[in-house]
mmCIF file of C-alpha atoms and ligand atoms in Angstrom:
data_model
loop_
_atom_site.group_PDB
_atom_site.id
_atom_site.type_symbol
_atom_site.label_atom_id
_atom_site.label_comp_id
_atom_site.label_asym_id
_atom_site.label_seq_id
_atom_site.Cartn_x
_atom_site.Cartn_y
_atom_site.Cartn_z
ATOM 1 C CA UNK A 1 18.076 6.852 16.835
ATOM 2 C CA UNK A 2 18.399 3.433 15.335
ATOM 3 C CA UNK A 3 19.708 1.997 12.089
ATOM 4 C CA UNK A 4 17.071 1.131 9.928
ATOM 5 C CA UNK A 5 17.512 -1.037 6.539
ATOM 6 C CA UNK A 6 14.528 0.269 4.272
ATOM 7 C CA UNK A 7 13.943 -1.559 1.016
ATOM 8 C CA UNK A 8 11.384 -1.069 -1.870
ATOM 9 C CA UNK A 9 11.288 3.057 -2.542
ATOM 10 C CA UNK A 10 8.127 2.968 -4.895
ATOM 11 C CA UNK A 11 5.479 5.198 -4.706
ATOM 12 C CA UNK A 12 4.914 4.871 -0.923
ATOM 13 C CA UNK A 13 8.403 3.299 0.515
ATOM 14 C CA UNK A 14 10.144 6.290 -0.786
ATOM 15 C CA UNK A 15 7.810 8.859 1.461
ATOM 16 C CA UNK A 16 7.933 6.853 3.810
ATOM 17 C CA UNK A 17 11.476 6.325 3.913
ATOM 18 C CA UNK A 18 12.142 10.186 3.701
ATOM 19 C CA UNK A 19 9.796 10.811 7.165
ATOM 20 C CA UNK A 20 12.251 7.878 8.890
ATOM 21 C CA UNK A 21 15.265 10.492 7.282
ATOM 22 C CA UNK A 22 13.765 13.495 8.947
ATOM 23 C CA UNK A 23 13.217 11.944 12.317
ATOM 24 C CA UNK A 24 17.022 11.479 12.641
ATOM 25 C CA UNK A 25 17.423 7.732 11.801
ATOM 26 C CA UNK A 26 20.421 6.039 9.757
ATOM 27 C CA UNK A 27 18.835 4.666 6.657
ATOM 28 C CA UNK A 28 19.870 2.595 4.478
ATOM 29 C CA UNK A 29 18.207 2.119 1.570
ATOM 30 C CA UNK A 30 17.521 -0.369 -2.150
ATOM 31 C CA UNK A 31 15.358 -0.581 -4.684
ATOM 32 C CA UNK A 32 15.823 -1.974 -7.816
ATOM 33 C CA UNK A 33 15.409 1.055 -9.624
ATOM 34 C CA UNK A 34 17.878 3.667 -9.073
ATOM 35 C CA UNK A 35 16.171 6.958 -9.581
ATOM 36 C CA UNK A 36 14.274 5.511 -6.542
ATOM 37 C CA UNK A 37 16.996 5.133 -4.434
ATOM 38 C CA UNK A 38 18.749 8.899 -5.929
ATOM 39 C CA UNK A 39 15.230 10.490 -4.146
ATOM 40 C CA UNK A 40 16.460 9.230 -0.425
ATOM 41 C CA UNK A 41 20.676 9.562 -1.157
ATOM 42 C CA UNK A 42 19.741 12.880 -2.082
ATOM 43 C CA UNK A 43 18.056 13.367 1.628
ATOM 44 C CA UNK A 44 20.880 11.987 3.792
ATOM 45 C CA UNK A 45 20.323 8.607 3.415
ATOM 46 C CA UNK A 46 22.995 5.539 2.523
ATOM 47 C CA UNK A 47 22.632 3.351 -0.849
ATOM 48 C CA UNK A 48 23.023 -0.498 -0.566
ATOM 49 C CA UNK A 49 24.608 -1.995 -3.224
ATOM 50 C CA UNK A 50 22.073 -5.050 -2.820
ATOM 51 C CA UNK A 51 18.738 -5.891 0.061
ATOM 52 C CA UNK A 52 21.658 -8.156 1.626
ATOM 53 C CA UNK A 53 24.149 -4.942 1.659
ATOM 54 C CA UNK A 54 21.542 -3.217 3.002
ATOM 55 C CA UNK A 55 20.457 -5.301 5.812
ATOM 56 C CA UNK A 56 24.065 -5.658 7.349
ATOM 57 C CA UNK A 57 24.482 -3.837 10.665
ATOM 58 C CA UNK A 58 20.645 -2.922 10.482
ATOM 59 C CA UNK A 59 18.720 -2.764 13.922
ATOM 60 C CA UNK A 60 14.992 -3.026 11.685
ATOM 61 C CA UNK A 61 14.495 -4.077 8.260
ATOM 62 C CA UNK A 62 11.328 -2.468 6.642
ATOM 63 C CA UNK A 63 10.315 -3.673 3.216
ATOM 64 C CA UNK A 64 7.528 -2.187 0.722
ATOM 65 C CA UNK A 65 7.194 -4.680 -1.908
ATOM 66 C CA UNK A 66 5.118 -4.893 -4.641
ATOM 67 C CA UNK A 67 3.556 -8.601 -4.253
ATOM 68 C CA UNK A 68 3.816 -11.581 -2.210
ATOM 69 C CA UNK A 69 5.686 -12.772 -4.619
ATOM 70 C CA UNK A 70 8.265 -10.280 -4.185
ATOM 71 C CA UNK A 71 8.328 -10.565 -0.252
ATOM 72 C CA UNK A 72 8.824 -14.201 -0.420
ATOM 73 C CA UNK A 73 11.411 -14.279 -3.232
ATOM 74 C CA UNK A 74 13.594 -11.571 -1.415
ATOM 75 C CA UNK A 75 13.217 -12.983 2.374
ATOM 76 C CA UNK A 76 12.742 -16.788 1.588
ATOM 77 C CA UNK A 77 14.183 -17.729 -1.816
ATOM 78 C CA UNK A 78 17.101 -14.949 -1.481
ATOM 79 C CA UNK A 79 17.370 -16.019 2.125
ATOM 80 C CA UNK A 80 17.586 -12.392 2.959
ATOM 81 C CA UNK A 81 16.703 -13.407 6.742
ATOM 82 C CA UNK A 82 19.867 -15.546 7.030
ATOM 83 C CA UNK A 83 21.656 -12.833 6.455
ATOM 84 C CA UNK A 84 19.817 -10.522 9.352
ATOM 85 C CA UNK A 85 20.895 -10.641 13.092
ATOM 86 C CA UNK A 86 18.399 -12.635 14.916
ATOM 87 C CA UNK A 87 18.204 -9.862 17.794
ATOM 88 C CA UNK A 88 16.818 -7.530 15.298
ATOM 89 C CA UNK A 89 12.957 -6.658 14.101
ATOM 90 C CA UNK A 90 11.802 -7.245 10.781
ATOM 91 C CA UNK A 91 8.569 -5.120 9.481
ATOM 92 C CA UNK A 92 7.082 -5.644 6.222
ATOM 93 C CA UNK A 93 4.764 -2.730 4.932
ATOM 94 C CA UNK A 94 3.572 -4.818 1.640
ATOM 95 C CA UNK A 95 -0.131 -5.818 1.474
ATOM 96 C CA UNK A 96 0.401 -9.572 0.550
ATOM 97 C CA UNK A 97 -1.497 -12.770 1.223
ATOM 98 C CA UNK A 98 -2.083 -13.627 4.879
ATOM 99 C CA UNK A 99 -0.514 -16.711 3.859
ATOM 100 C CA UNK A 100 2.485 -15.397 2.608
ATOM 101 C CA UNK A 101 2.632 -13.213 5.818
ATOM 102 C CA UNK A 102 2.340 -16.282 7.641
ATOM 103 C CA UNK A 103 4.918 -18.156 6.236
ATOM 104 C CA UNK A 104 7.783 -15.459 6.219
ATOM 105 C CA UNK A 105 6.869 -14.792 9.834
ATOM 106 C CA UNK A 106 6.976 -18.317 10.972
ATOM 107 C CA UNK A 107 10.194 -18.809 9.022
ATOM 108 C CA UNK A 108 11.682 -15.415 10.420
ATOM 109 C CA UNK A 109 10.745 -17.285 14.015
ATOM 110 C CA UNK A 110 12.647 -20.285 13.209
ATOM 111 C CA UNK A 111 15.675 -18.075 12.939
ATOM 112 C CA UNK A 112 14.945 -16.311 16.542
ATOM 113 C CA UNK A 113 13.816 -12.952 14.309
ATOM 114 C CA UNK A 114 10.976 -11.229 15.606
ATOM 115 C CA UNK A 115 8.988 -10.087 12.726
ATOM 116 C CA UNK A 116 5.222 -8.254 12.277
ATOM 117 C CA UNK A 117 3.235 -7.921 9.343
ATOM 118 C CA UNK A 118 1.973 -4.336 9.034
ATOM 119 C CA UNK A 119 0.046 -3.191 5.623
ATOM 120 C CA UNK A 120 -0.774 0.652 5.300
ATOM 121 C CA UNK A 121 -3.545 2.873 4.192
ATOM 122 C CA UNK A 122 -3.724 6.014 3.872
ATOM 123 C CA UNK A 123 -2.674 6.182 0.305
ATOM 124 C CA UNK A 124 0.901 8.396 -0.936
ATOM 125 C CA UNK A 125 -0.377 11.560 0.845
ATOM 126 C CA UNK A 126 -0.769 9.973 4.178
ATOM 127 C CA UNK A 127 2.555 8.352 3.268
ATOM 128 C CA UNK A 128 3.854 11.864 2.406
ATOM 129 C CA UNK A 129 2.564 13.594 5.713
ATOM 130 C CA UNK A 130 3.277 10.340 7.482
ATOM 131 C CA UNK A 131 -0.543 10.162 8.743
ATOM 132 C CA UNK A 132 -0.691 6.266 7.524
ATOM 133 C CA UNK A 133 -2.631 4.033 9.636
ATOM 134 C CA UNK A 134 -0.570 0.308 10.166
ATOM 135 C CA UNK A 135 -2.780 -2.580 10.669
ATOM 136 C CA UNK A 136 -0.375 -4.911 12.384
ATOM 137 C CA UNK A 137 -0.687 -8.293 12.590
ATOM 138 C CA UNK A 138 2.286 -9.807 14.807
ATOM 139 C CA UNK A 139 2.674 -11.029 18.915
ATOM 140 C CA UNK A 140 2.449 -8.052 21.496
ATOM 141 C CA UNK A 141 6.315 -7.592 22.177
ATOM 142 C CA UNK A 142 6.979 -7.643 18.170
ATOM 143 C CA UNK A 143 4.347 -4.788 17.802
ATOM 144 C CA UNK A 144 6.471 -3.097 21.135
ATOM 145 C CA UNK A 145 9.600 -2.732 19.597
ATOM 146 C CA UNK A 146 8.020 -1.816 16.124
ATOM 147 C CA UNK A 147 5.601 0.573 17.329
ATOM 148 C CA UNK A 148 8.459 3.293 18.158
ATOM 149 C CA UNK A 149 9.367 3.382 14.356
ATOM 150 C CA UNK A 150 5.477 3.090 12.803
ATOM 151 C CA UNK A 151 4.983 6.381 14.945
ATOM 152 C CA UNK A 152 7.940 7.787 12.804
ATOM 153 C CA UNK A 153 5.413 7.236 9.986
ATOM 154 C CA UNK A 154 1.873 6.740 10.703
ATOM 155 C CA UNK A 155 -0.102 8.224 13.151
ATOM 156 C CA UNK A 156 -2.650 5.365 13.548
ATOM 157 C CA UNK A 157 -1.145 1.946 15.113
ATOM 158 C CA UNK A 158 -4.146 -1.271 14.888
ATOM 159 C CA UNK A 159 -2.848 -4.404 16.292
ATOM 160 C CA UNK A 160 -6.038 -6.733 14.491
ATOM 161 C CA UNK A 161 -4.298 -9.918 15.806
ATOM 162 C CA UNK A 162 -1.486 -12.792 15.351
ATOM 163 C CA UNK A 163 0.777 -12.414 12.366
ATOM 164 C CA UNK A 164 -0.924 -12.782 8.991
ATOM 165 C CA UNK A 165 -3.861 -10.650 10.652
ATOM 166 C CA UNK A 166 -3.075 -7.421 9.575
ATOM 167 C CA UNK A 167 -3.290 -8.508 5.925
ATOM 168 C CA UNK A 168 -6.484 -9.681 6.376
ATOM 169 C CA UNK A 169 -7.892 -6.397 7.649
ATOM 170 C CA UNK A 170 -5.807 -4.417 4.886
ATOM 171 C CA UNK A 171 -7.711 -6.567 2.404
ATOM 172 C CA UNK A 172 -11.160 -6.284 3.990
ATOM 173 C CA UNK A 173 -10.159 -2.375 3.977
ATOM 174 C CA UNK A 174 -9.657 -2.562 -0.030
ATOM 175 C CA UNK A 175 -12.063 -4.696 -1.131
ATOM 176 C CA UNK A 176 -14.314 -2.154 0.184
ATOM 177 C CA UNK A 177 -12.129 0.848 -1.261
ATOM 178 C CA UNK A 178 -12.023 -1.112 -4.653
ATOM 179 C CA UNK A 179 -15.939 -0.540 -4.524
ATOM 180 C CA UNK A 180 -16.169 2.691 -3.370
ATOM 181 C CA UNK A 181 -13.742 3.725 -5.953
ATOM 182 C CA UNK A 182 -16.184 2.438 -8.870
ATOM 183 C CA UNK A 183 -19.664 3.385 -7.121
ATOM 184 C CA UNK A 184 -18.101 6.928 -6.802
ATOM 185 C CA UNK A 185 -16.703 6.824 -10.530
ATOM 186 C CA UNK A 186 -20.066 5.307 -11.878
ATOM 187 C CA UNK A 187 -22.125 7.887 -10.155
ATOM 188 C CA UNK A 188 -20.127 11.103 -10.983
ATOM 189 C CA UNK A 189 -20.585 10.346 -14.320
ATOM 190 C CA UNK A 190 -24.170 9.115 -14.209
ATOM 191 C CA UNK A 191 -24.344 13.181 -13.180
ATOM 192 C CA UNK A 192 -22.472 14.121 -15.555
ATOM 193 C CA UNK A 193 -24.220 12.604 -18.072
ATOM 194 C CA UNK A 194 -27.435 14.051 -17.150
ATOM 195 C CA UNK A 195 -25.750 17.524 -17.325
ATOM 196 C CA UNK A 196 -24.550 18.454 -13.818
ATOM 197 C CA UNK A 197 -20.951 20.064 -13.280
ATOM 198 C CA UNK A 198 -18.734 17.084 -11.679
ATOM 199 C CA UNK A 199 -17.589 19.424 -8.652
ATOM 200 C CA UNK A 200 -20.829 20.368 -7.601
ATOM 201 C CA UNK A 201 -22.342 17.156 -7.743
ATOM 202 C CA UNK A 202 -18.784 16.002 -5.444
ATOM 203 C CA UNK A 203 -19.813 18.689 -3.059
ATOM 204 C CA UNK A 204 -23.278 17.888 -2.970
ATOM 205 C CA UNK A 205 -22.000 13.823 -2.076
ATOM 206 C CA UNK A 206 -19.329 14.807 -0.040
ATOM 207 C CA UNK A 207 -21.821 16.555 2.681
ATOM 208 C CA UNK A 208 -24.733 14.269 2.209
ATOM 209 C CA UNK A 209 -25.309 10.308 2.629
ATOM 210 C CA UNK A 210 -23.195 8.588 -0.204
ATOM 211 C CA UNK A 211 -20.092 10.534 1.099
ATOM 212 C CA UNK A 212 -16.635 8.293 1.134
ATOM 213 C CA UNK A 213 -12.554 8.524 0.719
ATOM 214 C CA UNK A 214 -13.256 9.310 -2.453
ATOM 215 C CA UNK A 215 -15.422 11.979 -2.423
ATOM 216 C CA UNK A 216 -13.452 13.524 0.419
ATOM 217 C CA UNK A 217 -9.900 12.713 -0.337
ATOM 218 C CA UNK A 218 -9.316 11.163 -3.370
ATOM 219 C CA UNK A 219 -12.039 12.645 -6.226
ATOM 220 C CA UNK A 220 -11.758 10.516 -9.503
ATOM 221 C CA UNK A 221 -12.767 13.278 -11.734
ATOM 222 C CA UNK A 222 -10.169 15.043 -12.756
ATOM 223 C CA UNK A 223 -10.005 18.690 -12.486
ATOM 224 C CA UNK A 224 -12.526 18.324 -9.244
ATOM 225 C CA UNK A 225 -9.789 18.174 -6.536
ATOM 226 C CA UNK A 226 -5.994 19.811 -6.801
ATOM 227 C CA UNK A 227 -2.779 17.289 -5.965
ATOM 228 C CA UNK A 228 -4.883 13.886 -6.569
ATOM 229 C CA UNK A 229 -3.996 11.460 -9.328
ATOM 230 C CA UNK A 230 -7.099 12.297 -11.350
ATOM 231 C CA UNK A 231 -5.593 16.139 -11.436
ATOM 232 C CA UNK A 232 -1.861 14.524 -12.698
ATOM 233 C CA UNK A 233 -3.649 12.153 -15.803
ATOM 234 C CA UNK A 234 -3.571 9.539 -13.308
ATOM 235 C CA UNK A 235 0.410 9.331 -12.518
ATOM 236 C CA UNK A 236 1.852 8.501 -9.293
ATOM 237 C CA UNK A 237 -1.157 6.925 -6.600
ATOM 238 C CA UNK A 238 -1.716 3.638 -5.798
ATOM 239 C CA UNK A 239 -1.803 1.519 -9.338
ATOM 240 C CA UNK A 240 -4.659 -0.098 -10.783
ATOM 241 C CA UNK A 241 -2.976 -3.549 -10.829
ATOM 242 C CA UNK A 242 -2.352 -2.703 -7.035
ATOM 243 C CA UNK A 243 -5.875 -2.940 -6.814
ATOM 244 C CA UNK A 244 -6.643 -6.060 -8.908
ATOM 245 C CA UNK A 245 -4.233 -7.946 -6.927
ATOM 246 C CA UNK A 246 -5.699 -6.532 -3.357
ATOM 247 C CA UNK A 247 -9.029 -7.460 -4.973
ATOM 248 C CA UNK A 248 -7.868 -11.198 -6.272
ATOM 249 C CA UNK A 249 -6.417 -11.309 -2.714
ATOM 250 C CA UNK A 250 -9.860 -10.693 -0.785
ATOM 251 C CA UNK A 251 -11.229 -13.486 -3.622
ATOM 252 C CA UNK A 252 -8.851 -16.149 -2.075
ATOM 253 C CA UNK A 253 -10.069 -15.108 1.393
ATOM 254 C CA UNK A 254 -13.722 -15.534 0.690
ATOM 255 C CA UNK A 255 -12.832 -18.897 -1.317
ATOM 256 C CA UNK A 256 -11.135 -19.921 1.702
ATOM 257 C CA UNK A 257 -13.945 -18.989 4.092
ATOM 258 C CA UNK A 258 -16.755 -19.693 2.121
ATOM 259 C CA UNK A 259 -17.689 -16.126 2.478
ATOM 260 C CA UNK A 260 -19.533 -14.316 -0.007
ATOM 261 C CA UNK A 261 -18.690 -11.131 -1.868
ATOM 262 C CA UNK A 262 -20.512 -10.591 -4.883
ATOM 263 C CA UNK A 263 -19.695 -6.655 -4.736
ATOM 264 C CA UNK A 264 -16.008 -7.606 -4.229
ATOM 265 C CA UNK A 265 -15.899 -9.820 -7.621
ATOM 266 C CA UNK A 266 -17.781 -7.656 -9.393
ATOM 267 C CA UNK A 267 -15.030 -4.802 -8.259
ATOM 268 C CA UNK A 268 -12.499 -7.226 -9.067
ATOM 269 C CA UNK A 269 -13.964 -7.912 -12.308
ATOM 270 C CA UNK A 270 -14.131 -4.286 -13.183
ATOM 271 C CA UNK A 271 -10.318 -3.404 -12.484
ATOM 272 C CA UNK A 272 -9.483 -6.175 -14.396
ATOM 273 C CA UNK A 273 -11.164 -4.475 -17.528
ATOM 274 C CA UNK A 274 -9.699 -1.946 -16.670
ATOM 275 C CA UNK A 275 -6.095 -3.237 -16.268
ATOM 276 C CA UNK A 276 -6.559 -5.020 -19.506
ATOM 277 C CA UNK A 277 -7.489 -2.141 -21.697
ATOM 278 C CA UNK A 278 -3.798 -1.226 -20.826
ATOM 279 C CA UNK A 279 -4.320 1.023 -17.633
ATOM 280 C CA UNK A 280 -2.933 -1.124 -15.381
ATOM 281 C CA UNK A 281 -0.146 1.262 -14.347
ATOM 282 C CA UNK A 282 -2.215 3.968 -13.728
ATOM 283 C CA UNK A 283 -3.883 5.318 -10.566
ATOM 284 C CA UNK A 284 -7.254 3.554 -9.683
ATOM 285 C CA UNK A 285 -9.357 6.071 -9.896
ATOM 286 C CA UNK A 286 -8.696 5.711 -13.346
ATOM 287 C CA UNK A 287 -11.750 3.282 -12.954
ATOM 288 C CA UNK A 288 -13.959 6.359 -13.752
ATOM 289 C CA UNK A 289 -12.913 6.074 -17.315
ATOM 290 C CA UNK A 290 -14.633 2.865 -17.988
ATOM 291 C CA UNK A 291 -17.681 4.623 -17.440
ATOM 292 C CA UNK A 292 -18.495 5.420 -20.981
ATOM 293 C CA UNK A 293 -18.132 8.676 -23.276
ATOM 294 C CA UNK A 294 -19.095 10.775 -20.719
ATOM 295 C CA UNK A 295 -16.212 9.877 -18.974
ATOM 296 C CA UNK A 296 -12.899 11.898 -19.117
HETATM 297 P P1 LIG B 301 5.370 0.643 -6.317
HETATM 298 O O1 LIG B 301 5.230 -0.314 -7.440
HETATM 299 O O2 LIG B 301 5.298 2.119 -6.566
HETATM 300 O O3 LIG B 301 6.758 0.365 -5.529
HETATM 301 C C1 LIG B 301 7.300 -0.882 -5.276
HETATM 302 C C2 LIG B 301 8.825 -0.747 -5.301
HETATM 303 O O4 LIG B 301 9.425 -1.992 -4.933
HETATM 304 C C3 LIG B 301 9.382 -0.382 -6.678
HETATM 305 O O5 LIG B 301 10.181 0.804 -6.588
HETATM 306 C C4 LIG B 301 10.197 -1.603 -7.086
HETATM 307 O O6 LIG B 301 11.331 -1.288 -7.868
HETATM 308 C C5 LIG B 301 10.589 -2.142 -5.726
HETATM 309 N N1 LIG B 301 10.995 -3.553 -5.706
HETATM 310 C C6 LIG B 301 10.337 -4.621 -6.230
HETATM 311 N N2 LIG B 301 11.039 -5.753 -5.974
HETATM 312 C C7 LIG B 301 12.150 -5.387 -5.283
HETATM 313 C C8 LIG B 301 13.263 -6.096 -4.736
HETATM 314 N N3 LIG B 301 13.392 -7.424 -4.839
HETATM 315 N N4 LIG B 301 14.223 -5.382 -4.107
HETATM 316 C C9 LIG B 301 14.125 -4.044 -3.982
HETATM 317 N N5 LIG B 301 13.107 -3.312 -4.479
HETATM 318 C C10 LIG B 301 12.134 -3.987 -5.121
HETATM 319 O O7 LIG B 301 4.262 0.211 -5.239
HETATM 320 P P2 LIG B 301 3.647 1.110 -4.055
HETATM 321 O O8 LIG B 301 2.495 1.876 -4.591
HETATM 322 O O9 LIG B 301 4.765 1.779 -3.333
HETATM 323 O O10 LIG B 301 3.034 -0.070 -3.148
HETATM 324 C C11 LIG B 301 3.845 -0.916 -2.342
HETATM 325 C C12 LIG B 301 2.929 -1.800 -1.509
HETATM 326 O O11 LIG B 301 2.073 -0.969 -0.685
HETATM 327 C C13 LIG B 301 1.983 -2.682 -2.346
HETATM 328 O O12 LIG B 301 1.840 -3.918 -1.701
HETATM 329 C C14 LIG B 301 0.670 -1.898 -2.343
HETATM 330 O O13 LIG B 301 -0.437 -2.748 -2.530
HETATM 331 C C15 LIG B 301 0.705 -1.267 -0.964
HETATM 332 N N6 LIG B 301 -0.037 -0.001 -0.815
HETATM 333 C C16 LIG B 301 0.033 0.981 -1.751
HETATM 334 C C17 LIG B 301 -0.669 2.181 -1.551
HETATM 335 C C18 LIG B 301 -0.643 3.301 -2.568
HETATM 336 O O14 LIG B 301 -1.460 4.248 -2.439
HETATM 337 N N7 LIG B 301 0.256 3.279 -3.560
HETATM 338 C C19 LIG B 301 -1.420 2.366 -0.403
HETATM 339 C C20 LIG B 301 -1.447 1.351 0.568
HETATM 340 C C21 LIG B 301 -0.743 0.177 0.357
#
C-alpha cells in the first residue's frame, strides 16, 4: 500500500479520495475548505495542515483542482514540486488547458519528477463507485507506475498520448457533453411543451436514435431519474461554470487549430447565459431551465 498525498476534496476529489481510503492506502489529505477535508478524517484518512504538509513523505501526489489556474498557482507559483521527492509520481486529475498540462509537466521533468496528466469522466457517481474513465496523457513508464493507483479509482485507463494529451481528449469529450446536455434539455421541453409527460418522452429517447449520457445517466428533468442533480434542485454534480470553462477551453483549441466548432460556441454561449443569470454554481443540467416557461 503506498502513501498517497491527495489534494482538492470537491465534489469529485473527495469520492475519489474515499475509494483510495478503502483500498488500504495512507492518505493524506487538503483542501481549502475544511468540511471537505472532515468527510475523509472522518474515514481514516490524515489532515495536512497545508498542500506542502501534505506532500511530505508522499510516494504520489494526486490533485483535483478547480482550474488551470489553480494547478499552476499551487505546483508552479507555490513551488509545491520543490518541495516533492523527485523519485516520486505526480498525477493531476483537473481538466485544465493542455498548455497548462504541458508546462507543469515539463517543469515537474526539470526537477527529475515523473508526472502524467489524467482528466476524468464519469461524472460524481462514477467517482463515487470508482467506475471513472482517466484519459492520460503522460510517457509510457509515468502511466506504469500511475496506472496501479487509477485502478484504485477508475475502471477505464486511455493513454491518448504525450503529456498535455489527455486534456485534449477530456475537452473534445465535453465539448460534446456540453451539447448533448442542451440538445437533450431543449428537446425534453420542446415535449413538454407540446403536452407529453417528461419521463415517457426520456424513455421513448433513451431506447431509440437520439439516446445519450443524458438520457441514460444523467436526465435534466427533474423528477425523471432518482439520485441525479436535477432530482436534488441541481446541488452537488459537476457545476455549470465547470462547463463554461471546459467549453472556453475547447474554444482555445479550435482557435489554435483553426478548427471549427460552431456547435461548441454556440454550447459555450449558452452556459454562459446560463452562468450569468446567476446559476453558475449549479449542476449543468441546469441548462434545461433556460428553455423557457415550460421549463422547471
Ligand atoms: P469542486 O469545485 O467541487 O472542487 C474543487 C476543490 O478544490 C474544492 O473543494 C476547493 O476548495 C479545492 N481547492 C481549490 N484550490 C485549492 C488549493 N490551492 N488547495 C487545496 N484545495 C483547493 O470541483 P469538482 O467538481 O470536484 O471538479 C474538479 C475538477 O474535475 C475540475 O477541473 C472539473 O472540471 C473536473 N471534473 C468534474 C466532474 C464533475 O462531475 N464534477 C467530472 C469530470 C471532471
Amino acid at each position: 500500500m503506498s502513501s498517497i498525498a491527495f489534494i482538492g476534496l470537491g465534489n469529485m476529489g473527495a469520492p475519489m479520495a474515499l475509494n483510495l481510503v478503502k483500498a488500504g492506502h495512507h492518505l493524506t489529505v487538503y483542501d481549502l475548505v475544511p468540511a471537505a477535508v472532515r468527510t475523509l478524517t472522518d474515514a481514516g484518512a490524515r489532515a495536512a495542515a497545508s498542500a506542502h504538509e501534505a506532500v511530505d513523505g508522499a510516494e504520489v501526489v494526486i490533485t483535483m483542482l478547480p482550474a488551470s489556474k489553480h494547478v499552476e498557482s499551487l505546483y508552479l507559483e507555490d513551488d509545491l514540486l520543490a518541495r516533492i521527492d523527485p523519485s516520486k509520481l505526480v498525477i493531476d486529475c483537473s481538466t485544465i488547458a493542455p498548455d497548462s498540462a504541458r508546462k507543469v509537466a515539463a517543469a515537474a521533468q526539470a526537477r527529475g519528477l515523473a508526472m502524467v496528466d489524467a482528466p476524468v469522466s464519469g461524472g460524481t457517481a462514477g467517482a463515487a463507485a470508482g467506475t471513472l474513465t482517466f484519459i492520460v496523457g503522460g510517457t509510457d513508464e509515468a502511466l506504469a507506475r500511475a496506472r496501479p493507483v487509477l485502478e484504485q479509482m477508475g475502471k477505464n485507463i486511455f493513454h491518448a498520448g504525450p503529456s498535455g494529451a489527455g486534456q485534449v481528449a477530456k475537452i473534445c469529450n465535453n465539448m460534446l457533453l456540453g451539447i448533448l446536455m442542451a440538445g437533450t434539455s431543449e428537446a425534453l421541453a420542446l415535449g413538454v411543451a407540446n403536452g407529453l409527460d417528461p419521463k415517457v418522452l426520456s424513455d421513448i429517447i433513451a431506447k431509440s436514435s437520439g439516446r445519450n449520457w443524458a438520457t441514460e445517466l444523467y436526465n435534466p428533468w427533474p423528477g425523471v431519474m432518482p439520485n441525479v442533480p436535477a432530482s436534488k434542485d441541481y446541488a452537488g454534480g459537476f457545476g455549470v461554470d465547470l462547463m463554461l470553462k471546459d467549453l472556453g477551453l475547447a474554444a482555445e483549441a479550435a482557435l489554435a487549430a483553426r478548427a471549427a466548432v460552431p456547435l461548441g460556441e454556440l454550447a459555450r454561449n449558452l452556459y454562459a447565459l446560463h452562468s450569468q443569470g446567476g446559476n453558475g454554481k449549479l449542476d449543468f443540467s441546469s441548462i434545461v431551465r433556460l428553455y423557457g416557461h415550460k421549463a422547471p
